Amino acid sequence: MAVVTAPLADPSVRRVAVVRLRVGLGDLLCSAPALRRLREFRPDLHVTLVTWPEMAPVVARFADSVDELLPFPGAEGIPERTPDAAGWPAFVAAAAQRRFDLALQVYGDRPAANAVTGALGARLVGGFAPTGWEPPPAGAQLHLRYPVQLHEADRHLRLFEHLGVPPGPPPVMHFPITAEDEAAHSGTMTGAGLRPGRYVVLHPGASSPTRRWPAERYAAVGDALAADGWDVVLTGVEGERAISAAVRDRMRAPVTDLTGATGLGGLAALLRDSALLVGNDTGSAHLAAAVGALSVTVFLPGDPVRWAHPGPRHRAVVADVACAPCPHLVCPIDFRCAASVRAGDVLAAARQLLSGPAG
């Protein structure tokens, strides 16, 4: 039997499971360029994205690249959610019914994701080979050692190229904005008295406390930008109202607080029409990149190699401490990475973008 080395170029491979067990907006946005490239190369493929059910609204935005979502119930070793052990048999049965030709681990550097991928019953199994994990000899050529030196979007493209997709240009982030999103955005702009290109957005929230730059420093940046003549807008999801309020209460200048007031598409349109986003290493930074907005991203424990977007439209202000990047959700010591990023550094990056050719 011939050894399959480029399954994504093999016409006998028609049904592909892509195992992306992440709950972050940025994770899926950074996967989108590779999924789009795959669809352009193989429009005949039926692509199933295996991920958490709550990601359905985001996955639906990429119907041009993904045909369906197979809801994942969780598994031991996958940290995003507590596993639903009772849901596992139905999940495996649903995967078996689809008779996947190929299942790919695109989660990242975690062997538990390879175990999930192997349980789908696909004829061929491949994807990322995590650090210290070795694929079975029969599938060695279908795996790629996890490329820790690349940006997240490049990692996925590199895997697909390894599996048969022709090399192409650098990844291009994108996010579809619907007519319904535009209508909601128009109402938001009118209600808040905002003008396209005349406001800056501060997004002080993040899912983990260690990625939240302190409120008083956001307030200092907001006040300075307001003094420069910009309208200042705060954004965040409903659960981040207290975080935004902490910034608002520390600002001297007027600020428009739209935390919880926009849906995902409305936030995308708001960022697109902004002069600049200043935010943490979280989904809003990737959404800004996907809609073409200028952005300054504050990196505390996060890895800028993996998550900072390149190019003249983006700036990363990175913590200057020996312990960063780190995996902690709550800092076990003194949160020194946050203290190392000064408001003046972020403000300087913002002013450079606002006055430079990229703007």
Coordinates of C-alpha atoms in Angstrom, one line a residue:
M1 CA 0.0 0.0 0.0
A2 CA 1.3 3.4 -1.0
V3 CA 2.3 5.8 1.8
V4 CA 0.1 8.9 1.8
T5 CA 2.3 12.0 2.3
A6 CA 0.1 14.8 0.9
P7 CA -3.4 13.9 1.9
L8 CA -4.8 17.4 1.3
A9 CA -3.8 17.0 -2.4
D10 CA -5.2 13.5 -2.6
P11 CA -8.5 13.3 -4.5
S12 CA -9.6 10.3 -2.4
V13 CA -9.5 12.4 0.7
R14 CA -13.0 14.1 0.6
R15 CA -14.1 14.5 4.3
V16 CA -11.7 16.3 6.7
A17 CA -12.0 16.8 10.4
V18 CA -10.1 19.8 11.8
V19 CA -9.7 19.5 15.6
R20 CA -9.4 23.1 17.0
L21 CA -10.4 22.7 20.6
R22 CA -10.2 26.4 21.5
V23 CA -12.7 28.9 22.9
G24 CA -10.9 32.1 22.0
L25 CA -12.0 34.4 19.2
G26 CA -8.4 35.0 18.3
D27 CA -7.7 31.3 18.0
L28 CA -10.3 30.9 15.3
L29 CA -9.5 34.1 13.6
C30 CA -5.9 33.0 13.3
S31 CA -7.0 29.6 11.8
A32 CA -9.2 31.3 9.2
P33 CA -6.5 32.2 6.6
A34 CA -5.4 28.5 6.4
L35 CA -9.0 27.3 6.2
R36 CA -9.7 29.7 3.4
R37 CA -6.5 28.7 1.5
L38 CA -7.6 25.0 1.9
R39 CA -11.0 25.8 0.4
E40 CA -9.5 27.7 -2.5
F41 CA -7.2 24.7 -3.2
R42 CA -9.8 22.0 -2.6
P43 CA -13.3 23.3 -3.0
D44 CA -14.6 19.7 -3.1
L45 CA -13.5 19.0 0.5
H46 CA -16.1 18.8 3.2
V47 CA -14.5 20.4 6.2
T48 CA -15.8 19.7 9.7
L49 CA -14.4 21.9 12.5
V50 CA -14.3 20.1 15.8
T51 CA -14.6 22.6 18.6
W52 CA -16.8 23.7 21.5
P53 CA -20.5 24.4 20.8
E54 CA -20.4 27.9 22.1
M55 CA -18.1 28.8 19.2
A56 CA -20.9 28.2 16.7
P57 CA -21.6 31.9 16.1
V58 CA -18.0 32.5 15.2
V59 CA -17.7 29.4 13.0
A60 CA -20.9 30.4 11.2
R61 CA -19.0 33.6 10.0
F62 CA -16.7 31.3 8.0
A63 CA -19.2 29.3 6.1
D64 CA -17.1 29.9 3.0
S65 CA -14.4 27.7 4.5
V66 CA -16.0 25.4 7.0
D67 CA -19.0 23.2 6.2
E68 CA -20.1 22.3 9.8
L69 CA -19.2 22.3 13.4
L70 CA -19.0 19.0 15.3
P71 CA -19.6 20.0 19.0
F72 CA -16.8 18.8 21.3
P73 CA -17.8 17.7 24.9
G74 CA -14.4 18.1 26.4
A75 CA -11.7 15.5 27.3
E76 CA -9.1 15.0 30.0
G77 CA -6.1 17.1 29.3
I78 CA -7.9 19.8 27.3
P79 CA -8.1 22.7 29.8
E80 CA -10.6 25.1 28.2
R81 CA -13.7 23.4 29.7
T82 CA -14.5 20.7 32.2
P83 CA -15.1 17.5 30.3
D84 CA -18.7 16.2 29.9
A85 CA -17.9 12.5 30.2
A86 CA -21.5 11.6 29.5
G87 CA -21.4 13.3 26.1
W88 CA -18.2 11.6 24.9
P89 CA -19.8 8.4 23.5
A90 CA -22.3 10.4 21.4
F91 CA -19.5 12.6 20.2
V92 CA -17.4 9.6 19.1
A93 CA -20.4 8.0 17.4
A94 CA -21.2 11.2 15.5
A95 CA -17.6 11.4 14.3
A96 CA -17.8 7.7 13.2
Q97 CA -21.0 8.4 11.2
R98 CA -19.2 11.0 9.2
R99 CA -16.5 8.5 8.0
F100 CA -13.7 11.1 7.9
D101 CA -11.0 10.4 5.4
L102 CA -8.6 12.6 7.4
A103 CA -8.5 14.0 10.9
L104 CA -6.1 16.8 11.8
Q105 CA -4.9 18.0 15.2
V106 CA -4.6 21.8 14.8
Y107 CA -5.1 22.6 18.5
G108 CA -1.4 23.1 19.2
D109 CA 1.3 21.8 21.5
R110 CA -0.8 19.4 23.7
P111 CA -0.7 15.6 23.3
A112 CA -4.3 15.3 24.6
A113 CA -5.5 16.9 21.4
N114 CA -3.8 14.1 19.4
A115 CA -5.7 11.6 21.5
V116 CA -9.0 13.3 20.6
T117 CA -8.0 13.4 17.0
G118 CA -7.2 9.7 17.0
A119 CA -10.6 8.9 18.5
L120 CA -12.5 10.3 15.6
G121 CA -12.1 7.1 13.6
A122 CA -10.7 8.7 10.5
R123 CA -8.9 6.7 7.8
L124 CA -5.8 8.9 8.1
V125 CA -4.7 10.9 11.2
G126 CA -2.2 13.8 11.2
G127 CA -1.6 17.3 12.3
F128 CA 0.7 18.9 14.8
A129 CA 3.1 16.8 16.8
P130 CA 3.4 18.4 20.2
T131 CA 6.8 18.8 21.9
G132 CA 7.9 15.5 23.3
W133 CA 5.2 13.5 21.6
E134 CA 5.9 11.1 18.8
P135 CA 3.3 10.0 16.2
P136 CA 3.0 6.4 15.4
P137 CA 5.4 5.3 12.6
A138 CA 2.5 4.8 10.1
G139 CA 1.4 8.4 10.5
A140 CA 4.8 10.1 11.0
Q141 CA 4.8 11.9 7.7
L142 CA 1.3 13.2 8.3
H143 CA 2.4 15.1 11.3
L144 CA 4.4 18.3 11.6
R145 CA 6.5 19.1 14.7
Y146 CA 4.7 22.0 16.4
P147 CA 6.4 25.2 14.9
V148 CA 6.8 27.3 18.0
Q149 CA 8.8 29.9 16.2
L150 CA 6.0 31.0 13.9
H151 CA 3.0 33.3 14.3
E152 CA -0.3 31.4 15.0
A153 CA -1.7 32.1 11.5
D154 CA 1.5 31.0 9.9
R155 CA 1.6 27.8 12.0
H156 CA -1.7 26.6 10.5
L157 CA -0.7 27.5 6.9
R158 CA 2.6 25.7 7.4
L159 CA 0.8 22.5 8.5
F160 CA -1.5 22.6 5.5
E161 CA 1.4 23.2 3.2
H162 CA 3.2 20.2 4.8
L163 CA 0.1 18.1 4.0
G164 CA -0.2 19.1 0.3
V165 CA -1.6 22.6 0.0
P166 CA 0.7 24.6 -2.4
P167 CA 2.7 27.4 -0.7
G168 CA 1.3 30.8 -1.2
P169 CA 1.5 34.4 0.1
P170 CA 1.5 35.3 3.8
P171 CA -1.7 34.8 5.7
V172 CA -4.4 37.5 5.4
M173 CA -6.7 37.9 8.4
H174 CA -10.4 38.5 7.6
F175 CA -13.8 38.7 9.3
P176 CA -17.1 38.9 7.4
I177 CA -19.4 41.8 8.4
T178 CA -23.0 41.3 7.4
A179 CA -25.7 43.8 6.4
E180 CA -27.3 43.2 9.8
D181 CA -24.0 44.1 11.5
E182 CA -23.8 47.3 9.4
A183 CA -27.3 48.3 10.4
A184 CA -26.6 47.8 14.1
H185 CA -23.3 49.6 13.8
S186 CA -25.0 52.6 12.2
G187 CA -27.4 52.8 15.1
T188 CA -24.5 52.6 17.6
M189 CA -22.6 55.3 15.8
T190 CA -25.6 57.6 15.6
G191 CA -26.6 57.0 19.2
A192 CA -23.1 57.6 20.6
G193 CA -22.4 60.6 18.3
L194 CA -19.3 59.0 16.8
R195 CA -17.8 59.8 13.5
P196 CA -15.7 57.2 11.5
G197 CA -12.0 57.8 11.8
R198 CA -12.4 60.3 14.7
Y199 CA -12.4 58.0 17.7
V200 CA -10.0 55.6 19.4
V201 CA -11.1 52.4 21.1
L202 CA -9.7 51.2 24.5
H203 CA -10.4 47.5 25.2
P204 CA -9.2 46.8 28.7
G205 CA -10.7 43.4 29.3
A206 CA -9.3 39.9 28.7
S207 CA -10.4 36.4 29.8
S208 CA -7.5 35.9 32.2
P209 CA -6.4 38.5 34.8
T210 CA -2.8 38.3 33.8
R211 CA -3.5 39.7 30.4
R212 CA -5.3 42.8 31.7
W213 CA -3.1 45.9 31.8
P214 CA -4.1 48.0 34.8
A215 CA -7.1 50.3 34.6
E216 CA -5.2 53.4 35.7
R217 CA -2.8 53.0 32.8
Y218 CA -5.6 52.7 30.3
A219 CA -7.1 55.8 31.8
A220 CA -3.8 57.7 31.4
V221 CA -3.6 56.7 27.8
G222 CA -7.3 57.6 27.2
D223 CA -6.9 61.0 28.8
A224 CA -3.8 61.8 26.7
L225 CA -5.5 60.8 23.5
A226 CA -8.6 62.8 24.4
A227 CA -6.3 65.8 25.0
D228 CA -4.9 65.2 21.4
G229 CA -8.5 65.7 20.1
W230 CA -9.7 62.1 19.8
D231 CA -13.0 60.8 21.0
V232 CA -12.4 57.8 23.3
V233 CA -14.6 54.7 23.3
L234 CA -14.5 51.8 25.8
T235 CA -15.5 48.3 24.6
G236 CA -15.8 44.8 26.0
V237 CA -18.3 42.0 26.5
E238 CA -21.2 42.1 29.0
G239 CA -19.1 40.4 31.7
E240 CA -16.4 43.1 31.4
R241 CA -18.5 46.0 32.5
A242 CA -16.7 46.3 35.8
I243 CA -13.3 46.4 34.0
S244 CA -14.4 49.2 31.7
A245 CA -16.0 51.1 34.6
A246 CA -12.7 51.0 36.4
V247 CA -11.1 52.8 33.5
R248 CA -14.0 55.2 33.0
D249 CA -14.0 56.2 36.6
R250 CA -10.3 57.0 36.5
M251 CA -10.4 59.1 33.4
R252 CA -10.8 62.9 33.6
A253 CA -11.9 63.3 30.0
P254 CA -15.3 62.3 28.6
V255 CA -15.5 58.7 27.4
T256 CA -18.2 56.7 25.6
D257 CA -18.6 53.3 27.2
L258 CA -20.0 50.7 24.8
T259 CA -19.1 47.7 26.9
G260 CA -21.8 45.1 26.3
A261 CA -23.6 47.3 23.8
T262 CA -22.4 45.6 20.6
G263 CA -22.5 42.1 19.2
L264 CA -19.5 40.5 17.6
G265 CA -20.2 41.9 14.2
G266 CA -21.0 45.3 15.6
L267 CA -17.7 45.4 17.5
A268 CA -15.9 44.4 14.2
A269 CA -17.5 47.3 12.4
L270 CA -16.7 49.6 15.3
L271 CA -13.1 48.7 15.1
R272 CA -13.0 48.9 11.4
D273 CA -14.2 52.5 11.5
S274 CA -12.0 53.6 14.4
A275 CA -8.8 55.5 14.1
L276 CA -7.0 53.0 16.5
L277 CA -7.5 50.2 19.0
V278 CA -5.5 50.1 22.2
G279 CA -6.1 46.7 23.9
N280 CA -4.7 43.7 25.6
D281 CA -3.5 40.5 24.0
T282 CA -7.0 39.1 23.4
G283 CA -9.6 38.6 20.7
S284 CA -10.2 42.3 20.0
A285 CA -6.6 42.6 18.8
H286 CA -7.1 39.8 16.2
L287 CA -10.5 41.2 15.2
A288 CA -8.9 44.6 14.6
A289 CA -6.3 42.9 12.4
A290 CA -9.1 41.0 10.5
V291 CA -11.0 44.2 9.7
G292 CA -7.9 46.4 8.8
A293 CA -7.9 48.6 11.9
L294 CA -4.7 50.1 13.4
S295 CA -3.9 48.6 16.7
V296 CA -1.5 48.8 19.7
T297 CA -1.5 45.5 21.7
V298 CA -0.2 45.2 25.3
F299 CA 1.6 41.9 25.8
L300 CA 2.0 40.9 29.5
P301 CA 2.4 37.1 29.9
G302 CA 1.4 36.4 26.3
D303 CA 3.8 35.4 23.6
P304 CA 4.2 38.1 20.9
V305 CA 6.0 35.7 18.6
R306 CA 2.8 33.7 18.4
W307 CA 0.2 36.4 18.7
A308 CA 1.5 39.9 17.6
H309 CA 0.4 40.8 14.1
P310 CA 3.1 41.9 11.8
G311 CA 3.1 44.9 9.5
P312 CA 3.0 48.7 9.7
R313 CA -0.6 48.9 11.0
H314 CA 0.2 47.2 14.3
R315 CA 2.4 47.8 17.3
A316 CA 3.1 45.4 20.2
V317 CA 4.2 46.8 23.5
V318 CA 5.8 43.9 25.3
A319 CA 6.5 43.4 29.0
D320 CA 10.2 43.6 29.9
V321 CA 10.5 40.9 32.5
A322 CA 12.4 37.6 32.5
C323 CA 9.3 35.5 33.4
A324 CA 7.3 36.5 30.3
P325 CA 5.9 34.9 28.4
C326 CA 4.3 32.6 30.9
P327 CA 1.2 30.3 31.0
H328 CA -0.4 31.6 34.2
L329 CA -4.0 32.9 34.2
V330 CA -3.4 34.6 37.6
C331 CA 0.1 35.8 38.5
P332 CA 1.5 33.8 41.4
I333 CA 4.0 36.5 42.3
D334 CA 3.7 40.3 41.9
F335 CA 2.3 40.9 38.4
R336 CA 5.6 42.5 37.5
C337 CA 4.9 42.2 33.8
A338 CA 2.1 44.7 34.1
A339 CA 4.2 47.1 36.1
S340 CA 6.9 47.0 33.4
V341 CA 4.7 48.4 30.6
R342 CA 4.4 52.1 31.1
A343 CA 1.5 54.3 29.9
G344 CA 4.0 56.5 28.1
D345 CA 5.2 53.5 26.0
V346 CA 1.7 52.6 24.9
L347 CA 0.8 56.2 24.2
A348 CA 4.0 56.7 22.1
A349 CA 3.1 53.7 20.0
A350 CA -0.5 54.9 19.6
R351 CA 0.6 58.4 18.5
Q352 CA 3.1 57.0 16.1
L353 CA 0.4 55.0 14.3
L354 CA -2.1 57.8 14.4
S355 CA 0.3 60.2 12.8
G356 CA 2.2 57.8 10.5
P357 CA 1.8 56.6 6.9
A358 CA -0.1 53.5 8.1
G359 CA -2.9 55.7 9.3

